[in-house]
Amino acid sequence: MPKTSKTASQLQLNDQGELTHLLTLEGLPKEHILHILDTAQQFVAVSDSDREVKKVPLLRGKNVFNLFFENSTRTRTTFEIAAKRLSADVINLDIQTSSTAKGETLLDTIDNLVAMQADIFVVRHKTTGAALEVAQHLPPHVHVINAGDGTNQHPTQGLLDMYTMRHYKQDFTKIKVAIIGDIVHSRVAKSNIHALTTLGCPEIRAIGPESLLPKDLNMMGVKIYNNIEEGLKDVDVVMTLRIQKERMGAGQVPEGNAFFKQWGLTKERLQLAKPDAIVMHPGPMNREVEIASEVADGPQAVILKQVTFGIAVRMAMMSIIIGN
Ligand code: NCD
């Protein structure tokens, strides 16, 4: 199959302008994001704990392949649950025991799984652009969802974060959002910044040491704060992030205690935000490094709600790309 020169945001839409893959939130039009959030809202009811049969037949007979070349707890599991609630068959390839260890390339693995009638690939990989590479390679009837590519994008996390913010704060055009910590290595932060910008959020703040903030934040319209107390003043949403050690070189990893002292989200610091501000974290958390336990478990934290909403958002995503 010839490679196209299309960018991720172009390639994820078909000729009719509908989503056929989900690679990035950069450039994803507002109508698409809102359609995904509205569809997810309908799927929340399917996951309702009172509902006896938590399933709908939208993906019956379809094969969803989870390919996680990097560790995952929430994303992989919620994709599996989401696919099962849509009645798909789910295959979790165990990368550790797969032929990847024997030197098979990503695209050769993909070809073999397409030969097993794959319909959707959910791909997480340490390399930026891995999901794009898969999308360029796939025949038109097979779809790929990026579940995190290097430090680049994590679009379903960005969407579930938008779902959570809309659930608690309703109107994106009236909120101030602060993202704290290791933004430079965070694909979650990048997906969030793109989506918030598209949805009209008037103030996105990045709080952290210069070494952990991307150089192009100003160009993206994000306000930089090198002081956490100032950055938290009057915000509606506070998002904390893990220090992504695995993406740092030797000697670059900040020391946990020192980081917490200067940049950790404590109860006292949270009081500078609006009294009804919500606290988010994509997980996995490192308690007492980027967030105090009493905040993570406190009344303003919506961290576990994010996880639950992730199921409905991933159901929405898969049903939309299969429907298109
Ligand atoms: C994040 C990831 O993998 O990018 N986790 C997630 O998917 N919820 C964040 C992280 O690893 O720190």
PDB file of N, CA and C in Angstrom, residues 25-110:
ATOM      1  N   LEU A  25      -5.919  14.883  18.468  1.00  0.00           N
ATOM      2  CA  LEU A  25      -6.952  15.900  18.679  1.00  0.00           C
ATOM      3  C   LEU A  25      -6.525  17.230  18.052  1.00  0.00           C
ATOM      4  N   GLU A  26      -5.294  17.292  17.550  1.00  0.00           N
ATOM      5  CA  GLU A  26      -4.847  18.514  16.879  1.00  0.00           C
ATOM      6  C   GLU A  26      -5.629  18.647  15.568  1.00  0.00           C
ATOM      7  N   GLY A  27      -6.337  19.740  15.437  1.00  0.00           N
ATOM      8  CA  GLY A  27      -7.066  19.973  14.186  1.00  0.00           C
ATOM      9  C   GLY A  27      -8.370  19.204  14.067  1.00  0.00           C
ATOM     10  N   LEU A  28      -8.748  18.459  15.088  1.00  0.00           N
ATOM     11  CA  LEU A  28     -10.033  17.755  15.016  1.00  0.00           C
ATOM     12  C   LEU A  28     -11.147  18.787  15.229  1.00  0.00           C
ATOM     13  N   PRO A  29     -12.034  18.947  14.211  1.00  0.00           N
ATOM     14  CA  PRO A  29     -13.040  20.014  14.315  1.00  0.00           C
ATOM     15  C   PRO A  29     -13.946  19.870  15.538  1.00  0.00           C
ATOM     16  N   LYS A  30     -14.410  21.033  15.998  1.00  0.00           N
ATOM     17  CA  LYS A  30     -15.252  21.110  17.187  1.00  0.00           C
ATOM     18  C   LYS A  30     -16.492  20.223  17.080  1.00  0.00           C
ATOM     19  N   GLU A  31     -17.118  20.195  15.893  1.00  0.00           N
ATOM     20  CA  GLU A  31     -18.344  19.382  15.734  1.00  0.00           C
ATOM     21  C   GLU A  31     -18.049  17.919  16.011  1.00  0.00           C
ATOM     22  N   HIS A  32     -16.878  17.454  15.577  1.00  0.00           N
ATOM     23  CA  HIS A  32     -16.521  16.048  15.816  1.00  0.00           C
ATOM     24  C   HIS A  32     -16.359  15.788  17.310  1.00  0.00           C
ATOM     25  N   ILE A  33     -15.665  16.695  17.985  1.00  0.00           N
ATOM     26  CA  ILE A  33     -15.438  16.496  19.428  1.00  0.00           C
ATOM     27  C   ILE A  33     -16.788  16.484  20.151  1.00  0.00           C
ATOM     28  N   LEU A  34     -17.651  17.435  19.827  1.00  0.00           N
ATOM     29  CA  LEU A  34     -18.951  17.502  20.515  1.00  0.00           C
ATOM     30  C   LEU A  34     -19.802  16.280  20.197  1.00  0.00           C
ATOM     31  N   HIS A  35     -19.732  15.801  18.965  1.00  0.00           N
ATOM     32  CA  HIS A  35     -20.488  14.603  18.581  1.00  0.00           C
ATOM     33  C   HIS A  35     -20.007  13.389  19.399  1.00  0.00           C
ATOM     34  N   ILE A  36     -18.699  13.287  19.597  1.00  0.00           N
ATOM     35  CA  ILE A  36     -18.158  12.172  20.402  1.00  0.00           C
ATOM     36  C   ILE A  36     -18.646  12.300  21.857  1.00  0.00           C
ATOM     37  N   LEU A  37     -18.588  13.518  22.408  1.00  0.00           N
ATOM     38  CA  LEU A  37     -19.016  13.707  23.804  1.00  0.00           C
ATOM     39  C   LEU A  37     -20.513  13.422  23.955  1.00  0.00           C
ATOM     40  N   ASP A  38     -21.304  13.856  22.986  1.00  0.00           N
ATOM     41  CA  ASP A  38     -22.758  13.608  23.057  1.00  0.00           C
ATOM     42  C   ASP A  38     -23.060  12.110  22.930  1.00  0.00           C
ATOM     43  N   THR A  39     -22.334  11.443  22.046  1.00  0.00           N
ATOM     44  CA  THR A  39     -22.543   9.987  21.880  1.00  0.00           C
ATOM     45  C   THR A  39     -22.140   9.275  23.168  1.00  0.00           C
ATOM     46  N   ALA A  40     -21.032   9.714  23.768  1.00  0.00           N
ATOM     47  CA  ALA A  40     -20.575   9.096  25.025  1.00  0.00           C
ATOM     48  C   ALA A  40     -21.637   9.248  26.108  1.00  0.00           C
ATOM     49  N   GLN A  41     -22.283  10.397  26.118  1.00  0.00           N
ATOM     50  CA  GLN A  41     -23.318  10.652  27.123  1.00  0.00           C
ATOM     51  C   GLN A  41     -24.428   9.595  27.016  1.00  0.00           C
ATOM     52  N   GLN A  42     -24.750   9.206  25.798  1.00  0.00           N
ATOM     53  CA  GLN A  42     -25.765   8.147  25.631  1.00  0.00           C
ATOM     54  C   GLN A  42     -25.245   6.805  26.139  1.00  0.00           C
ATOM     55  N   PHE A  43     -23.953   6.569  25.969  1.00  0.00           N
ATOM     56  CA  PHE A  43     -23.395   5.288  26.412  1.00  0.00           C
ATOM     57  C   PHE A  43     -23.208   5.200  27.930  1.00  0.00           C
ATOM     58  N   VAL A  44     -23.173   6.321  28.599  1.00  0.00           N
ATOM     59  CA  VAL A  44     -23.063   6.299  30.064  1.00  0.00           C
ATOM     60  C   VAL A  44     -24.230   5.489  30.639  1.00  0.00           C
ATOM     61  N   ALA A  45     -25.390   5.624  30.013  1.00  0.00           N
ATOM     62  CA  ALA A  45     -26.582   4.896  30.484  1.00  0.00           C
ATOM     63  C   ALA A  45     -26.404   3.380  30.342  1.00  0.00           C
ATOM     64  N   VAL A  46     -25.698   2.946  29.291  1.00  0.00           N
ATOM     65  CA  VAL A  46     -25.484   1.506  29.082  1.00  0.00           C
ATOM     66  C   VAL A  46     -24.631   0.933  30.213  1.00  0.00           C
ATOM     67  N   SER A  47     -23.729   1.765  30.749  1.00  0.00           N
ATOM     68  CA  SER A  47     -22.821   1.314  31.802  1.00  0.00           C
ATOM     69  C   SER A  47     -23.428   1.488  33.190  1.00  0.00           C
ATOM     70  N   ASP A  48     -24.642   1.998  33.245  1.00  0.00           N
ATOM     71  CA  ASP A  48     -25.276   2.288  34.533  1.00  0.00           C
ATOM     72  C   ASP A  48     -25.311   1.048  35.426  1.00  0.00           C
ATOM     73  N   SER A  49     -24.954   1.221  36.700  1.00  0.00           N
ATOM     74  CA  SER A  49     -24.857   0.049  37.574  1.00  0.00           C
ATOM     75  C   SER A  49     -26.222  -0.609  37.808  1.00  0.00           C
ATOM     76  N   ASP A  50     -27.315   0.127  37.596  1.00  0.00           N
ATOM     77  CA  ASP A  50     -28.651  -0.457  37.773  1.00  0.00           C
ATOM     78  C   ASP A  50     -29.074  -1.303  36.567  1.00  0.00           C
ATOM     79  N   ARG A  51     -28.407  -1.118  35.451  1.00  0.00           N
ATOM     80  CA  ARG A  51     -28.826  -1.802  34.233  1.00  0.00           C
ATOM     81  C   ARG A  51     -28.365  -3.253  34.267  1.00  0.00           C
ATOM     82  N   GLU A  52     -29.291  -4.162  34.034  1.00  0.00           N
ATOM     83  CA  GLU A  52     -28.961  -5.577  34.183  1.00  0.00           C
ATOM     84  C   GLU A  52     -27.989  -6.055  33.089  1.00  0.00           C
ATOM     85  N   VAL A  53     -28.316  -5.767  31.834  1.00  0.00           N
ATOM     86  CA  VAL A  53     -27.437  -6.181  30.732  1.00  0.00           C
ATOM     87  C   VAL A  53     -26.685  -4.945  30.228  1.00  0.00           C
ATOM     88  N   LYS A  54     -25.381  -4.906  30.530  1.00  0.00           N
ATOM     89  CA  LYS A  54     -24.587  -3.725  30.172  1.00  0.00           C
ATOM     90  C   LYS A  54     -24.006  -3.898  28.770  1.00  0.00           C
ATOM     91  N   LYS A  55     -24.853  -4.188  27.784  1.00  0.00           N
ATOM     92  CA  LYS A  55     -24.338  -4.441  26.438  1.00  0.00           C
ATOM     93  C   LYS A  55     -25.286  -3.909  25.373  1.00  0.00           C
ATOM     94  N   VAL A  56     -24.710  -3.441  24.260  1.00  0.00           N
ATOM     95  CA  VAL A  56     -25.490  -3.122  23.064  1.00  0.00           C
ATOM     96  C   VAL A  56     -24.813  -3.824  21.885  1.00  0.00           C
ATOM     97  N   PRO A  57     -25.570  -4.164  20.827  1.00  0.00           N
ATOM     98  CA  PRO A  57     -24.996  -5.022  19.781  1.00  0.00           C
ATOM     99  C   PRO A  57     -24.269  -4.302  18.646  1.00  0.00           C
ATOM    100  N   LEU A  58     -23.869  -3.043  18.850  1.00  0.00           N
ATOM    101  CA  LEU A  58     -23.361  -2.237  17.726  1.00  0.00           C
ATOM    102  C   LEU A  58     -22.106  -2.799  17.040  1.00  0.00           C
ATOM    103  N   LEU A  59     -21.271  -3.516  17.790  1.00  0.00           N
ATOM    104  CA  LEU A  59     -20.031  -4.036  17.189  1.00  0.00           C
ATOM    105  C   LEU A  59     -20.031  -5.574  17.145  1.00  0.00           C
ATOM    106  N   ARG A  60     -21.241  -6.148  17.111  1.00  0.00           N
ATOM    107  CA  ARG A  60     -21.310  -7.617  17.090  1.00  0.00           C
ATOM    108  C   ARG A  60     -20.635  -8.147  15.826  1.00  0.00           C
ATOM    109  N   GLY A  61     -19.791  -9.159  15.990  1.00  0.00           N
ATOM    110  CA  GLY A  61     -19.097  -9.742  14.839  1.00  0.00           C
ATOM    111  C   GLY A  61     -17.818  -9.006  14.454  1.00  0.00           C
ATOM    112  N   LYS A  62     -17.498  -7.924  15.164  1.00  0.00           N
ATOM    113  CA  LYS A  62     -16.267  -7.171  14.856  1.00  0.00           C
ATOM    114  C   LYS A  62     -15.147  -7.597  15.796  1.00  0.00           C
ATOM    115  N   ASN A  63     -13.930  -7.524  15.268  1.00  0.00           N
ATOM    116  CA  ASN A  63     -12.753  -7.891  16.062  1.00  0.00           C
ATOM    117  C   ASN A  63     -11.942  -6.647  16.436  1.00  0.00           C
ATOM    118  N   VAL A  64     -11.778  -6.443  17.725  1.00  0.00           N
ATOM    119  CA  VAL A  64     -10.964  -5.321  18.216  1.00  0.00           C
ATOM    120  C   VAL A  64      -9.658  -5.890  18.761  1.00  0.00           C
ATOM    121  N   PHE A  65      -8.539  -5.427  18.226  1.00  0.00           N
ATOM    122  CA  PHE A  65      -7.221  -5.889  18.697  1.00  0.00           C
ATOM    123  C   PHE A  65      -6.576  -4.801  19.555  1.00  0.00           C
ATOM    124  N   ASN A  66      -6.303  -5.119  20.797  1.00  0.00           N
ATOM    125  CA  ASN A  66      -5.560  -4.219  21.687  1.00  0.00           C
ATOM    126  C   ASN A  66      -4.073  -4.506  21.542  1.00  0.00           C
ATOM    127  N   LEU A  67      -3.324  -3.536  21.042  1.00  0.00           N
ATOM    128  CA  LEU A  67      -1.868  -3.710  20.890  1.00  0.00           C
ATOM    129  C   LEU A  67      -1.153  -2.686  21.759  1.00  0.00           C
ATOM    130  N   PHE A  68      -0.776  -3.102  22.929  1.00  0.00           N
ATOM    131  CA  PHE A  68      -0.124  -2.181  23.872  1.00  0.00           C
ATOM    132  C   PHE A  68       1.349  -2.522  24.002  1.00  0.00           C
ATOM    133  N   PHE A  69       2.169  -1.756  23.285  1.00  0.00           N
ATOM    134  CA  PHE A  69       3.623  -1.950  23.325  1.00  0.00           C
ATOM    135  C   PHE A  69       4.232  -1.227  24.528  1.00  0.00           C
ATOM    136  N   GLU A  70       3.398  -0.482  25.263  1.00  0.00           N
ATOM    137  CA  GLU A  70       3.834   0.172  26.504  1.00  0.00           C
ATOM    138  C   GLU A  70       2.855  -0.212  27.594  1.00  0.00           C
ATOM    139  N   ASN A  71       3.269  -0.082  28.831  1.00  0.00           N
ATOM    140  CA  ASN A  71       2.409  -0.462  29.959  1.00  0.00           C
ATOM    141  C   ASN A  71       1.119   0.342  29.994  1.00  0.00           C
ATOM    142  N   SER A  72       0.104  -0.290  30.531  1.00  0.00           N
ATOM    143  CA  SER A  72      -1.177   0.393  30.667  1.00  0.00           C
ATOM    144  C   SER A  72      -2.055  -0.353  31.662  1.00  0.00           C
ATOM    145  N   THR A  73      -2.782   0.385  32.473  1.00  0.00           N
ATOM    146  CA  THR A  73      -3.807  -0.223  33.329  1.00  0.00           C
ATOM    147  C   THR A  73      -5.178   0.256  32.870  1.00  0.00           C
ATOM    148  N   ARG A  74      -5.414   1.576  32.972  1.00  0.00           N
ATOM    149  CA  ARG A  74      -6.725   2.155  32.656  1.00  0.00           C
ATOM    150  C   ARG A  74      -7.078   2.078  31.185  1.00  0.00           C
ATOM    151  N   THR A  75      -6.171   2.545  30.332  1.00  0.00           N
ATOM    152  CA  THR A  75      -6.535   2.664  28.913  1.00  0.00           C
ATOM    153  C   THR A  75      -6.836   1.290  28.315  1.00  0.00           C
ATOM    154  N   ARG A  76      -5.953   0.321  28.543  1.00  0.00           N
ATOM    155  CA  ARG A  76      -6.163  -0.999  27.942  1.00  0.00           C
ATOM    156  C   ARG A  76      -7.439  -1.651  28.468  1.00  0.00           C
ATOM    157  N   THR A  77      -7.614  -1.584  29.770  1.00  0.00           N
ATOM    158  CA  THR A  77      -8.779  -2.244  30.368  1.00  0.00           C
ATOM    159  C   THR A  77     -10.084  -1.578  29.946  1.00  0.00           C
ATOM    160  N   THR A  78     -10.109  -0.253  29.939  1.00  0.00           N
ATOM    161  CA  THR A  78     -11.370   0.418  29.568  1.00  0.00           C
ATOM    162  C   THR A  78     -11.660   0.247  28.076  1.00  0.00           C
ATOM    163  N   PHE A  79     -10.642   0.133  27.247  1.00  0.00           N
ATOM    164  CA  PHE A  79     -10.904  -0.194  25.834  1.00  0.00           C
ATOM    165  C   PHE A  79     -11.517  -1.593  25.726  1.00  0.00           C
ATOM    166  N   GLU A  80     -10.993  -2.512  26.515  1.00  0.00           N
ATOM    167  CA  GLU A  80     -11.536  -3.884  26.473  1.00  0.00           C
ATOM    168  C   GLU A  80     -12.993  -3.892  26.946  1.00  0.00           C
ATOM    169  N   ILE A  81     -13.263  -3.229  28.062  1.00  0.00           N
ATOM    170  CA  ILE A  81     -14.640  -3.178  28.571  1.00  0.00           C
ATOM    171  C   ILE A  81     -15.553  -2.493  27.557  1.00  0.00           C
ATOM    172  N   ALA A  82     -15.075  -1.384  26.996  1.00  0.00           N
ATOM    173  CA  ALA A  82     -15.895  -0.640  26.023  1.00  0.00           C
ATOM    174  C   ALA A  82     -16.239  -1.527  24.827  1.00  0.00           C
ATOM    175  N   ALA A  83     -15.240  -2.239  24.306  1.00  0.00           N
ATOM    176  CA  ALA A  83     -15.482  -3.100  23.132  1.00  0.00           C
ATOM    177  C   ALA A  83     -16.455  -4.219  23.492  1.00  0.00           C
ATOM    178  N   LYS A  84     -16.318  -4.769  24.679  1.00  0.00           N
ATOM    179  CA  LYS A  84     -17.213  -5.847  25.103  1.00  0.00           C
ATOM    180  C   LYS A  84     -18.637  -5.333  25.304  1.00  0.00           C
ATOM    181  N   ARG A  85     -18.773  -4.123  25.834  1.00  0.00           N
ATOM    182  CA  ARG A  85     -20.129  -3.553  26.001  1.00  0.00           C
ATOM    183  C   ARG A  85     -20.779  -3.274  24.652  1.00  0.00           C
ATOM    184  N   LEU A  86     -19.956  -3.148  23.604  1.00  0.00           N
ATOM    185  CA  LEU A  86     -20.507  -2.978  22.244  1.00  0.00           C
ATOM    186  C   LEU A  86     -20.667  -4.338  21.553  1.00  0.00           C
ATOM    187  N   SER A  87     -20.394  -5.415  22.281  1.00  0.00           N
ATOM    188  CA  SER A  87     -20.530  -6.811  21.803  1.00  0.00           C
ATOM    189  C   SER A  87     -19.462  -7.231  20.789  1.00  0.00           C
ATOM    190  N   ALA A  88     -18.338  -6.515  20.753  1.00  0.00           N
ATOM    191  CA  ALA A  88     -17.242  -6.931  19.858  1.00  0.00           C
ATOM    192  C   ALA A  88     -16.484  -8.096  20.492  1.00  0.00           C
ATOM    193  N   ASP A  89     -15.709  -8.801  19.664  1.00  0.00           N
ATOM    194  CA  ASP A  89     -14.739  -9.754  20.212  1.00  0.00           C
ATOM    195  C   ASP A  89     -13.433  -9.003  20.398  1.00  0.00           C
ATOM    196  N   VAL A  90     -12.816  -9.181  21.564  1.00  0.00           N
ATOM    197  CA  VAL A  90     -11.595  -8.418  21.886  1.00  0.00           C
ATOM    198  C   VAL A  90     -10.412  -9.366  22.001  1.00  0.00           C
ATOM    199  N   ILE A  91      -9.355  -9.012  21.325  1.00  0.00           N
ATOM    200  CA  ILE A  91      -8.130  -9.819  21.418  1.00  0.00           C
ATOM    201  C   ILE A  91      -7.037  -8.910  21.984  1.00  0.00           C
ATOM    202  N   ASN A  92      -6.504  -9.297  23.134  1.00  0.00           N
ATOM    203  CA  ASN A  92      -5.404  -8.546  23.742  1.00  0.00           C
ATOM    204  C   ASN A  92      -4.104  -9.234  23.387  1.00  0.00           C
ATOM    205  N   LEU A  93      -3.337  -8.644  22.494  1.00  0.00           N
ATOM    206  CA  LEU A  93      -2.067  -9.277  22.148  1.00  0.00           C
ATOM    207  C   LEU A  93      -1.076  -9.028  23.286  1.00  0.00           C
ATOM    208  N   ASP A  94      -0.503 -10.100  23.805  1.00  0.00           N
ATOM    209  CA  ASP A  94       0.494  -9.948  24.860  1.00  0.00           C
ATOM    210  C   ASP A  94       1.851  -9.697  24.192  1.00  0.00           C
ATOM    211  N   ILE A  95       2.228  -8.424  24.177  1.00  0.00           N
ATOM    212  CA  ILE A  95       3.429  -8.035  23.424  1.00  0.00           C
ATOM    213  C   ILE A  95       4.675  -8.737  23.969  1.00  0.00           C
ATOM    214  N   GLN A  96       4.721  -8.923  25.305  1.00  0.00           N
ATOM    215  CA  GLN A  96       5.893  -9.555  25.930  1.00  0.00           C
ATOM    216  C   GLN A  96       6.136 -10.959  25.383  1.00  0.00           C
ATOM    217  N   THR A  97       5.050 -11.702  25.117  1.00  0.00           N
ATOM    218  CA  THR A  97       5.207 -13.083  24.646  1.00  0.00           C
ATOM    219  C   THR A  97       4.909 -13.198  23.143  1.00  0.00           C
ATOM    220  N   SER A  98       4.754 -12.058  22.463  1.00  0.00           N
ATOM    221  CA  SER A  98       4.441 -12.099  21.026  1.00  0.00           C
ATOM    222  C   SER A  98       5.732 -12.171  20.211  1.00  0.00           C
ATOM    223  N   SER A  99       5.573 -12.254  18.889  1.00  0.00           N
ATOM    224  CA  SER A  99       6.757 -12.341  18.021  1.00  0.00           C
ATOM    225  C   SER A  99       7.489 -11.013  17.862  1.00  0.00           C
ATOM    226  N   THR A 100       6.977  -9.960  18.495  1.00  0.00           N
ATOM    227  CA  THR A 100       7.726  -8.696  18.524  1.00  0.00           C
ATOM    228  C   THR A 100       9.097  -8.957  19.130  1.00  0.00           C
ATOM    229  N   ALA A 101       9.120  -9.809  20.169  1.00  0.00           N
ATOM    230  CA  ALA A 101      10.384 -10.152  20.832  1.00  0.00           C
ATOM    231  C   ALA A 101      11.333 -10.926  19.904  1.00  0.00           C
ATOM    232  N   LYS A 102      10.774 -11.515  18.830  1.00  0.00           N
ATOM    233  CA  LYS A 102      11.632 -12.236  17.872  1.00  0.00           C
ATOM    234  C   LYS A 102      12.060 -11.333  16.715  1.00  0.00           C
ATOM    235  N   GLY A 103      11.690 -10.074  16.794  1.00  0.00           N
ATOM    236  CA  GLY A 103      12.165  -9.125  15.780  1.00  0.00           C
ATOM    237  C   GLY A 103      11.132  -8.776  14.719  1.00  0.00           C
ATOM    238  N   GLU A 104       9.875  -9.240  14.866  1.00  0.00           N
ATOM    239  CA  GLU A 104       8.872  -8.887  13.867  1.00  0.00           C
ATOM    240  C   GLU A 104       8.568  -7.393  13.957  1.00  0.00           C
ATOM    241  N   THR A 105       8.424  -6.741  12.803  1.00  0.00           N
ATOM    242  CA  THR A 105       8.157  -5.295  12.828  1.00  0.00           C
ATOM    243  C   THR A 105       6.690  -5.047  13.154  1.00  0.00           C
ATOM    244  N   LEU A 106       6.402  -3.810  13.547  1.00  0.00           N
ATOM    245  CA  LEU A 106       5.021  -3.417  13.865  1.00  0.00           C
ATOM    246  C   LEU A 106       4.113  -3.679  12.658  1.00  0.00           C
ATOM    247  N   LEU A 107       4.561  -3.268  11.472  1.00  0.00           N
ATOM    248  CA  LEU A 107       3.690  -3.398  10.301  1.00  0.00           C
ATOM    249  C   LEU A 107       3.506  -4.855   9.877  1.00  0.00           C
ATOM    250  N   ASP A 108       4.516  -5.696  10.078  1.00  0.00           N
ATOM    251  CA  ASP A 108       4.329  -7.134   9.790  1.00  0.00           C
ATOM    252  C   ASP A 108       3.327  -7.743  10.765  1.00  0.00           C
ATOM    253  N   THR A 109       3.416  -7.338  12.027  1.00  0.00           N
ATOM    254  CA  THR A 109       2.427  -7.815  13.008  1.00  0.00           C
ATOM    255  C   THR A 109       1.033  -7.384  12.568  1.00  0.00           C
ATOM    256  N   ILE A 110       0.894  -6.125  12.172  1.00  0.00           N
ATOM    257  CA  ILE A 110      -0.406  -5.595  11.730  1.00  0.00           C
ATOM    258  C   ILE A 110      -0.938  -6.412  10.547  1.00  0.00           C
TER     259      ILE A 110
END
